[in-house]
PDB file of C-alpha atoms in Angstrom:
ATOM      1  CA  THR Z   1     -57.495  14.216-153.315  1.00 38.00           C
ATOM      2  CA  GLU Z   2     -57.368  18.010-152.476  1.00 38.00           C
ATOM      3  CA  GLU Z   3     -53.624  17.668-151.706  1.00 41.00           C
ATOM      4  CA  GLU Z   4     -52.925  16.022-155.005  1.00 40.00           C
ATOM      5  CA  SER Z   5     -54.790  18.542-157.050  1.00 39.00           C
ATOM      6  CA  SER Z   6     -52.725  21.469-155.645  1.00 49.00           C
ATOM      7  CA  GLU Z   7     -49.443  19.836-156.672  1.00 59.00           C
ATOM      8  CA  VAL Z   8     -47.442  21.567-159.340  1.00 55.00           C
ATOM      9  CA  ASN Z   9     -47.684  20.127-162.763  1.00 57.00           C
ATOM     10  CA  THR Z  10     -44.186  20.657-164.336  1.00 52.00           C
ATOM     11  CA  ASP Z  11     -45.333  19.051-167.638  1.00 58.00           C
ATOM     12  CA  GLU Z  12     -47.289  22.128-168.524  1.00 64.00           C
ATOM     13  CA  ALA Z  13     -44.694  24.578-167.532  1.00 70.00           C
ATOM     14  CA  ILE Z  14     -43.711  27.353-170.024  1.00 88.00           C
ATOM     15  CA  ASP Z  15     -40.555  29.426-169.758  1.00 92.00           C
ATOM     16  CA  TYR Z  16     -40.539  32.915-168.574  1.00 94.00           C
ATOM     17  CA  GLU Z  17     -40.093  34.675-171.813  1.00 95.00           C
ATOM     18  CA  THR Z  18     -43.110  32.790-173.268  1.00 95.00           C
ATOM     19  CA  LEU Z  19     -45.205  33.850-170.228  1.00 96.00           C
ATOM     20  CA  ILE Z  20     -44.389  37.457-170.819  1.00 95.00           C
ATOM     21  CA  GLU Z  21     -45.115  37.366-174.433  1.00 94.00           C
ATOM     22  CA  ASN Z  22     -48.566  35.403-173.854  1.00 95.00           C
ATOM     23  CA  GLY Z  23     -49.355  38.118-171.272  1.00 95.00           C
ATOM     24  CA  TYR Z  24     -49.082  40.990-173.549  1.00 92.00           C
ATOM     25  CA  ALA Z  25     -51.077  39.090-176.295  1.00 93.00           C
ATOM     26  CA  ALA Z  26     -53.862  38.369-173.817  1.00 93.00           C
ATOM     27  CA  GLN Z  27     -54.280  41.879-173.020  1.00 90.00           C
ATOM     28  CA  GLU Z  28     -55.417  42.572-176.575  1.00 89.00           C
ATOM     29  CA  GLU Z  29     -58.395  40.158-175.869  1.00 91.00           C
ATOM     30  CA  ILE Z  30     -59.422  41.989-172.746  1.00 92.00           C
ATOM     31  CA  GLU Z  31     -61.961  44.676-172.778  1.00 93.00           C
ATOM     32  CA  ASN Z  32     -63.265  44.809-169.389  1.00 94.00           C
ATOM     33  CA  LEU Z  33     -62.103  43.165-166.136  1.00 95.00           C
ATOM     34  CA  TYR Z  34     -63.440  43.110-162.674  1.00 96.00           C
ATOM     35  CA  LEU Z  35     -61.256  41.494-160.120  1.00 95.00           C
ATOM     36  CA  GLU Z  36     -61.748  41.079-156.283  1.00 96.00           C
ATOM     37  CA  THR Z  37     -59.025  39.961-154.193  1.00 95.00           C
ATOM     38  CA  ALA Z  38     -58.864  38.853-150.445  1.00 94.00           C
ATOM     39  CA  ILE Z  39     -55.702  40.203-148.712  1.00 92.00           C
ATOM     40  CA  SER Z  40     -54.298  38.696-145.584  1.00 88.00           C
ATOM     41  CA  VAL Z  41     -51.500  39.983-143.296  1.00 82.00           C
ATOM     42  CA  SER Z  42     -50.362  37.742-140.464  1.00 76.00           C
ATOM     43  CA  VAL Z  43     -48.035  38.950-137.900  1.00 73.00           C
ATOM     44  CA  ALA Z  44     -47.345  36.882-134.875  1.00 69.00           C
ATOM     45  CA  ASP Z  45     -50.758  35.719-133.609  1.00 72.00           C
ATOM     46  CA  THR Z  46     -52.626  38.576-135.211  1.00 76.00           C
ATOM     47  CA  GLU Z  47     -54.116  38.351-138.674  1.00 77.00           C
ATOM     48  CA  ASN Z  48     -55.897  41.104-140.592  1.00 83.00           C
ATOM     49  CA  GLU Z  49     -57.990  40.463-143.696  1.00 87.00           C
ATOM     50  CA  SER Z  50     -59.322  42.915-146.187  1.00 91.00           C
ATOM     51  CA  VAL Z  51     -60.629  43.038-149.862  1.00 93.00           C
ATOM     52  CA  THR Z  52     -59.376  44.865-153.000  1.00 94.00           C
ATOM     53  CA  ARG Z  53     -61.673  45.516-155.924  1.00 96.00           C
ATOM     54  CA  GLU Z  54     -60.400  46.451-159.271  1.00 95.00           C
ATOM     55  CA  TRP Z  55     -61.931  47.518-162.499  1.00 96.00           C
ATOM     56  CA  TYR Z  56     -60.031  47.861-165.897  1.00 94.00           C
ATOM     57  CA  LYS Z  57     -61.230  48.933-169.132  1.00 94.00           C
ATOM     58  CA  ASN Z  58     -59.097  48.611-172.360  1.00 90.00           C
ATOM     59  CA  ASP Z  59     -59.847  51.926-174.055  1.00 81.00           C
ATOM     60  CA  GLY Z  60     -57.636  51.675-177.074  1.00 76.00           C
ATOM     61  CA  ASP Z  61     -54.286  53.185-176.453  1.00 79.00           C
ATOM     62  CA  VAL Z  62     -54.664  53.541-172.674  1.00 85.00           C
ATOM     63  CA  VAL Z  63     -56.070  51.314-169.755  1.00 89.00           C
ATOM     64  CA  LEU Z  64     -58.400  52.936-167.469  1.00 93.00           C
ATOM     65  CA  SER Z  65     -58.633  51.480-164.008  1.00 94.00           C
ATOM     66  CA  ARG Z  66     -60.161  51.985-160.630  1.00 96.00           C
ATOM     67  CA  THR Z  67     -58.889  50.286-157.326  1.00 96.00           C
ATOM     68  CA  GLU Z  68     -60.691  50.251-154.008  1.00 96.00           C
ATOM     69  CA  MET Z  69     -58.690  49.071-151.043  1.00 95.00           C
ATOM     70  CA  GLU Z  70     -60.094  48.449-147.565  1.00 92.00           C
ATOM     71  CA  ASN Z  71     -58.108  49.898-144.782  1.00 87.00           C
ATOM     72  CA  PRO Z  72     -57.964  48.520-141.158  1.00 81.00           C
ATOM     73  CA  ASP Z  73     -60.141  51.668-139.866  1.00 85.00           C
ATOM     74  CA  GLY Z  74     -62.922  50.788-142.468  1.00 88.00           C
ATOM     75  CA  SER Z  75     -62.112  53.496-144.708  1.00 92.00           C
ATOM     76  CA  LEU Z  76     -61.256  53.022-148.524  1.00 94.00           C
ATOM     77  CA  THR Z  77     -58.253  54.086-150.327  1.00 96.00           C
ATOM     78  CA  ILE Z  78     -59.386  54.780-153.970  1.00 97.00           C
ATOM     79  CA  MET Z  79     -56.929  55.047-157.008  1.00 96.00           C
ATOM     80  CA  VAL Z  80     -58.292  56.065-160.302  1.00 95.00           C
ATOM     81  CA  ASN Z  81     -56.362  56.125-163.615  1.00 93.00           C
ATOM     82  CA  ASN Z  82     -58.500  58.146-166.325  1.00 91.00           C
ATOM     83  CA  GLY Z  83     -55.595  57.696-168.834  1.00 87.00           C
ATOM     84  CA  GLU Z  84     -53.931  61.001-168.123  1.00 89.00           C
ATOM     85  CA  GLU Z  85     -53.253  60.960-164.432  1.00 91.00           C
ATOM     86  CA  MET Z  86     -53.505  58.497-161.332  1.00 92.00           C
ATOM     87  CA  LEU Z  87     -55.591  60.260-158.611  1.00 95.00           C
ATOM     88  CA  THR Z  88     -55.367  58.595-155.088  1.00 96.00           C
ATOM     89  CA  TYR Z  89     -57.357  59.497-152.329  1.00 97.00           C
ATOM     90  CA  THR Z  90     -58.160  57.948-148.797  1.00 96.00           C
ATOM     91  CA  GLU Z  91     -61.559  58.660-147.189  1.00 95.00           C
ATOM     92  CA  GLY Z  92     -61.304  61.109-144.415  1.00 93.00           C
ATOM     93  CA  GLN Z  93     -58.034  62.664-145.355  1.00 94.00           C
ATOM     94  CA  GLU Z  94     -57.465  66.227-146.352  1.00 95.00           C
ATOM     95  CA  GLN Z  95     -55.169  65.570-149.182  1.00 96.00           C
ATOM     96  CA  ALA Z  96     -55.339  63.670-152.507  1.00 96.00           C
ATOM     97  CA  PHE Z  97     -52.520  62.834-154.857  1.00 95.00           C
ATOM     98  CA  ARG Z  98     -52.277  63.495-158.726  1.00 93.00           C
ATOM     99  CA  ILE Z  99     -49.497  61.677-160.635  1.00 91.00           C
ATOM    100  CA  PRO Z 100     -49.080  62.054-164.437  1.00 89.00           C
ATOM    101  CA  MET Z 101     -49.385  58.893-166.620  1.00 79.00           C
ATOM    102  CA  THR Z 102     -47.016  58.212-169.481  1.00 72.00           C
ATOM    103  CA  GLU Z 103     -47.869  56.253-172.424  1.00 58.00           C
ATOM    104  CA  SER Z 104     -46.488  52.730-173.001  1.00 50.00           C
ATOM    105  CA  ASN Z 105     -46.722  50.880-176.299  1.00 41.00           C
ATOM    106  CA  GLY Z 106     -45.139  47.391-175.329  1.00 40.00           C
ATOM    107  CA  GLU Z 107     -42.137  46.006-173.830  1.00 40.00           C
ATOM    108  CA  GLU Z 108     -39.645  48.567-175.210  1.00 40.00           C
ATOM    109  CA  ASP Z 109     -41.487  51.684-173.836  1.00 41.00           C
ATOM    110  CA  ALA Z 110     -42.118  49.929-170.569  1.00 35.00           C
ATOM    111  CA  ALA Z 111     -38.305  49.339-170.140  1.00 38.00           C
ATOM    112  CA  GLU Z 112     -37.694  52.869-171.070  1.00 40.00           C
ATOM    113  CA  GLY Z 113     -40.211  54.252-168.679  1.00 38.00           C
ATOM    114  CA  GLU Z 114     -38.539  52.057-165.772  1.00 41.00           C
ATOM    115  CA  GLU Z 115     -35.305  53.876-166.390  1.00 41.00           C
ATOM    116  CA  GLU Z 116     -36.841  57.315-166.109  1.00 41.00           C
ATOM    117  CA  ASP Z 117     -38.953  56.808-163.036  1.00 43.00           C
ATOM    118  CA  THR Z 118     -37.824  57.552-159.482  1.00 41.00           C
ATOM    119  CA  GLU Z 119     -38.509  54.528-157.331  1.00 44.00           C
ATOM    120  CA  THR Z 120     -39.599  54.007-153.801  1.00 43.00           C
ATOM    121  CA  GLU Z 121     -40.260  50.861-151.782  1.00 46.00           C
ATOM    122  CA  ASP Z 122     -43.640  49.618-150.592  1.00 43.00           C
ATOM    123  CA  GLU Z 123     -44.264  47.386-147.644  1.00 42.00           C
ATOM    124  CA  SER Z 124     -43.824  44.436-149.766  1.00 39.00           C
ATOM    125  CA  GLY Z 125     -40.362  45.492-150.820  1.00 44.00           C
ATOM    126  CA  ILE Z 126     -41.355  45.870-154.349  1.00 41.00           C
ATOM    127  CA  ALA Z 127     -40.249  48.975-155.999  1.00 41.00           C
ATOM    128  CA  ALA Z 128     -42.875  51.211-157.310  1.00 42.00           C
ATOM    129  CA  PRO Z 129     -42.410  54.553-159.413  1.00 41.00           C
ATOM    130  CA  GLU Z 130     -42.770  57.818-157.498  1.00 46.00           C
ATOM    131  CA  ALA Z 131     -42.700  60.563-160.010  1.00 45.00           C
ATOM    132  CA  GLU Z 132     -44.964  59.216-162.916  1.00 50.00           C
ATOM    133  CA  PHE Z 133     -46.688  56.010-163.789  1.00 49.00           C
ATOM    134  CA  GLU Z 134     -46.749  54.303-167.167  1.00 56.00           C
ATOM    135  CA  THR Z 135     -50.047  53.639-168.756  1.00 55.00           C
ATOM    136  CA  GLN Z 136     -51.241  50.534-166.802  1.00 65.00           C
ATOM    137  CA  ALA Z 137     -51.139  47.009-168.092  1.00 79.00           C
ATOM    138  CA  ILE Z 138     -53.965  44.538-167.070  1.00 89.00           C
ATOM    139  CA  THR Z 139     -51.818  41.427-167.436  1.00 93.00           C
ATOM    140  CA  ALA Z 140     -48.919  40.582-165.236  1.00 94.00           C
ATOM    141  CA  SER Z 141     -46.292  41.030-168.069  1.00 94.00           C
ATOM    142  CA  GLN Z 142     -45.322  44.531-167.510  1.00 91.00           C
ATOM    143  CA  TYR Z 143     -45.273  44.284-163.784  1.00 93.00           C
ATOM    144  CA  LEU Z 144     -42.938  41.271-163.931  1.00 95.00           C
ATOM    145  CA  GLU Z 145     -40.696  42.916-166.395  1.00 95.00           C
ATOM    146  CA  SER Z 146     -40.229  45.879-163.936  1.00 92.00           C
ATOM    147  CA  LEU Z 147     -38.962  43.366-161.403  1.00 94.00           C
ATOM    148  CA  GLU Z 148     -36.343  41.703-163.455  1.00 94.00           C
ATOM    149  CA  ALA Z 149     -33.379  43.693-162.206  1.00 93.00           C
ATOM    150  CA  THR Z 150     -34.167  42.808-158.547  1.00 94.00           C
ATOM    151  CA  TYR Z 151     -35.549  39.193-158.799  1.00 95.00           C
ATOM    152  CA  ASP Z 152     -34.474  36.021-160.476  1.00 95.00           C
ATOM    153  CA  ILE Z 153     -37.860  35.030-161.955  1.00 96.00           C
ATOM    154  CA  THR Z 154     -38.602  31.243-162.900  1.00 95.00           C
ATOM    155  CA  VAL Z 155     -41.722  29.531-163.873  1.00 95.00           C
ATOM    156  CA  GLU Z 156     -42.223  26.202-162.052  1.00 92.00           C
ATOM    157  CA  GLY Z 157     -45.320  24.698-163.750  1.00 92.00           C
ATOM    158  CA  THR Z 158     -49.159  24.863-163.260  1.00 93.00           C
ATOM    159  CA  GLU Z 159     -51.222  24.667-160.299  1.00 94.00           C
ATOM    160  CA  GLN Z 160     -55.004  25.199-159.420  1.00 94.00           C
ATOM    161  CA  VAL Z 161     -56.221  28.366-157.742  1.00 95.00           C
ATOM    162  CA  GLY Z 162     -59.740  28.058-157.001  1.00 93.00           C
ATOM    163  CA  ASP Z 163     -61.404  26.821-160.311  1.00 93.00           C
ATOM    164  CA  ARG Z 164     -58.616  28.178-162.435  1.00 95.00           C
ATOM    165  CA  ASP Z 165     -55.343  26.919-163.863  1.00 95.00           C
ATOM    166  CA  ALA Z 166     -52.429  29.092-163.101  1.00 96.00           C
ATOM    167  CA  TYR Z 167     -48.679  29.180-163.565  1.00 96.00           C
ATOM    168  CA  LYS Z 168     -46.626  29.090-160.545  1.00 96.00           C
ATOM    169  CA  VAL Z 169     -43.874  31.789-160.658  1.00 96.00           C
ATOM    170  CA  ASN Z 170     -41.088  32.089-158.193  1.00 95.00           C
ATOM    171  CA  LEU Z 171     -39.341  35.496-157.497  1.00 95.00           C
ATOM    172  CA  GLU Z 172     -36.058  35.355-155.582  1.00 94.00           C
ATOM    173  CA  PRO Z 173     -34.039  38.487-154.849  1.00 93.00           C
ATOM    174  CA  ILE Z 174     -30.827  38.641-156.730  1.00 95.00           C
ATOM    175  CA  GLU Z 175     -28.029  39.099-154.162  1.00 92.00           C
ATOM    176  CA  GLY Z 176     -26.203  42.524-154.682  1.00 91.00           C
ATOM    177  CA  ALA Z 177     -28.736  43.779-156.985  1.00 90.00           C
ATOM    178  CA  GLU Z 178     -30.208  47.310-156.622  1.00 87.00           C
ATOM    179  CA  GLY Z 179     -33.147  47.303-154.151  1.00 85.00           C
ATOM    180  CA  ALA Z 180     -32.519  43.634-153.250  1.00 86.00           C
ATOM    181  CA  GLU Z 181     -32.042  44.440-149.561  1.00 85.00           C
ATOM    182  CA  PHE Z 182     -35.731  45.428-149.554  1.00 85.00           C
ATOM    183  CA  ALA Z 183     -37.027  42.550-151.572  1.00 89.00           C
ATOM    184  CA  SER Z 184     -38.436  39.315-150.247  1.00 89.00           C
ATOM    185  CA  PRO Z 185     -39.056  36.034-151.729  1.00 91.00           C
ATOM    186  CA  THR Z 186     -42.394  36.006-153.467  1.00 93.00           C
ATOM    187  CA  THR Z 187     -44.577  33.248-155.161  1.00 95.00           C
ATOM    188  CA  MET Z 188     -47.266  34.312-157.680  1.00 96.00           C
ATOM    189  CA  TRP Z 189     -49.835  32.311-159.307  1.00 97.00           C
ATOM    190  CA  ILE Z 190     -50.700  33.682-162.855  1.00 97.00           C
ATOM    191  CA  ASP Z 191     -53.864  32.830-164.615  1.00 96.00           C
ATOM    192  CA  SER Z 192     -52.919  30.575-167.576  1.00 95.00           C
ATOM    193  CA  GLU Z 193     -55.786  32.042-169.827  1.00 94.00           C
ATOM    194  CA  TYR Z 194     -55.710  35.662-168.989  1.00 95.00           C
ATOM    195  CA  TYR Z 195     -52.312  36.201-167.309  1.00 96.00           C
ATOM    196  CA  ILE Z 196     -53.806  38.039-164.298  1.00 95.00           C
ATOM    197  CA  ILE Z 197     -52.228  37.488-160.909  1.00 95.00           C
ATOM    198  CA  LEU Z 198     -54.606  35.172-159.145  1.00 96.00           C
ATOM    199  CA  LYS Z 199     -52.733  34.665-155.908  1.00 96.00           C
ATOM    200  CA  GLN Z 200     -49.372  35.985-154.268  1.00 94.00           C
ATOM    201  CA  GLU Z 201     -47.395  35.036-151.126  1.00 92.00           C
ATOM    202  CA  ILE Z 202     -44.560  37.117-149.782  1.00 90.00           C
ATOM    203  CA  ASP Z 203     -42.129  35.790-147.190  1.00 82.00           C
ATOM    204  CA  ASP Z 204     -40.166  38.468-145.460  1.00 74.00           C
ATOM    205  CA  GLY Z 205     -38.059  35.969-143.422  1.00 69.00           C
ATOM    206  CA  THR Z 206     -40.032  36.994-140.033  1.00 70.00           C
ATOM    207  CA  ASP Z 207     -43.131  35.788-138.577  1.00 66.00           C
ATOM    208  CA  SER Z 208     -45.226  37.909-140.752  1.00 68.00           C
ATOM    209  CA  VAL Z 209     -46.877  36.690-144.132  1.00 71.00           C
ATOM    210  CA  ILE Z 210     -48.541  38.625-146.654  1.00 83.00           C
ATOM    211  CA  GLY Z 211     -50.974  36.953-148.934  1.00 90.00           C
ATOM    212  CA  SER Z 212     -53.589  37.596-151.569  1.00 92.00           C
ATOM    213  CA  GLU Z 213     -56.022  35.364-153.480  1.00 93.00           C
ATOM    214  CA  TYR Z 214     -58.699  36.187-155.976  1.00 94.00           C
ATOM    215  CA  VAL Z 215     -62.354  35.787-155.003  1.00 95.00           C
ATOM    216  CA  THR Z 216     -64.065  36.988-158.210  1.00 95.00           C
ATOM    217  CA  LEU Z 217     -62.771  37.387-161.783  1.00 94.00           C
ATOM    218  CA  GLU Z 218     -65.306  38.654-164.416  1.00 95.00           C
ATOM    219  CA  MET Z 219     -63.865  38.986-167.896  1.00 93.00           C
ATOM    220  CA  ASN Z 220     -65.632  40.926-170.716  1.00 93.00           C
ATOM    221  CA  GLU Z 221     -68.870  40.580-169.032  1.00 89.00           C
ATOM    222  CA  GLU Z 222     -70.002  44.021-168.691  1.00 83.00           C
ATOM    223  CA  GLU Z 223     -69.170  47.323-170.383  1.00 89.00           C
ATOM    224  CA  PHE Z 224     -68.041  49.718-167.674  1.00 93.00           C
ATOM    225  CA  GLU Z 225     -69.171  53.410-167.751  1.00 90.00           C
ATOM    226  CA  GLU Z 226     -66.168  55.848-168.061  1.00 87.00           C
ATOM    227  CA  SER Z 227     -67.563  57.840-165.063  1.00 91.00           C
ATOM    228  CA  LEU Z 228     -66.252  54.893-163.022  1.00 94.00           C
ATOM    229  CA  PHE Z 229     -62.730  56.031-163.838  1.00 94.00           C
ATOM    230  CA  GLU Z 230     -63.279  59.474-162.502  1.00 93.00           C
ATOM    231  CA  LEU Z 231     -63.117  60.565-158.755  1.00 93.00           C
ATOM    232  CA  GLU Z 232     -65.044  63.527-157.388  1.00 91.00           C
ATOM    233  CA  LEU Z 233     -63.149  64.568-154.218  1.00 93.00           C
ATOM    234  CA  PRO Z 234     -64.994  65.955-151.179  1.00 93.00           C
ATOM    235  CA  GLU Z 235     -65.047  69.726-150.779  1.00 93.00           C
ATOM    236  CA  GLY Z 236     -61.926  71.178-149.072  1.00 94.00           C
ATOM    237  CA  VAL Z 237     -59.681  68.303-150.209  1.00 95.00           C
ATOM    238  CA  GLU Z 238     -56.370  69.750-151.318  1.00 93.00           C
TER     239      GLU Z 238
END
C-alpha cells in the first residue's frame, strides 16, 4: 500500500559521516543539475505555495548556480553565482546585492570558511553567512556540515520521495548551542544517488509548517550556457 511504501527502511541506513563522504564524492559525478521544488508555507488556515527553480554547473574548481524563487506578489527573486560573486535581485526593486564568493576545496576549507563568516538567521532559523559565501556545493554535504554546531543530526533510514530513494535525516536543535534559540526541528530527505535534498519539513512548534518537495530533477542531461549564470540588471538599479 501507499502507506507501507512510505515507511522508513532502517535496514538501509548509513551513518551520518558516510552520508557526508558520499555527498562530496557524488558531486564529482555531477556536471549539470536542474532542480524544481514546490514550496508550501501553512499558517493557521492559510496556505501559500510557490516554486523554486535551480540550475547548477560544475565548472572545475567552482560551482556556478542560478536560483529563481517565486514571491507572493508574483515577482521573482533571482540569485546568480558566477564563481566570483553572488548577485541577488528581486524584480521591481531599486537595489541589488553583490556578495563575494570564497573558494572551497572540501571539508577542511568549508569548516574554515564557516568560522570566518558573519551569520544571520533566515525565516527557517538556519544560519546563513552574511559577509561572504563559500563557493557553492551542489550536494547536501557542505550544507549539513554548516549546521553541526547547532543541530544534532541523525540518519534514520531510507524512504521513497516521489520515484526516488532517499535517506531520511533528522535535525534536532542542540540545547544551549549558539543559534539554537532560533533553530527548529527539521527533517530532510536526501537523494541516495546524488545526495541532493529532495524534501524538507520544518516544525517551528507553532501552527505554521514550512515544507518543500522536488518536482523535477534532471541530472547531466543538458549543457548549460554560461550566460545563464550572469544577471543583467534593469537600468537604474543600484
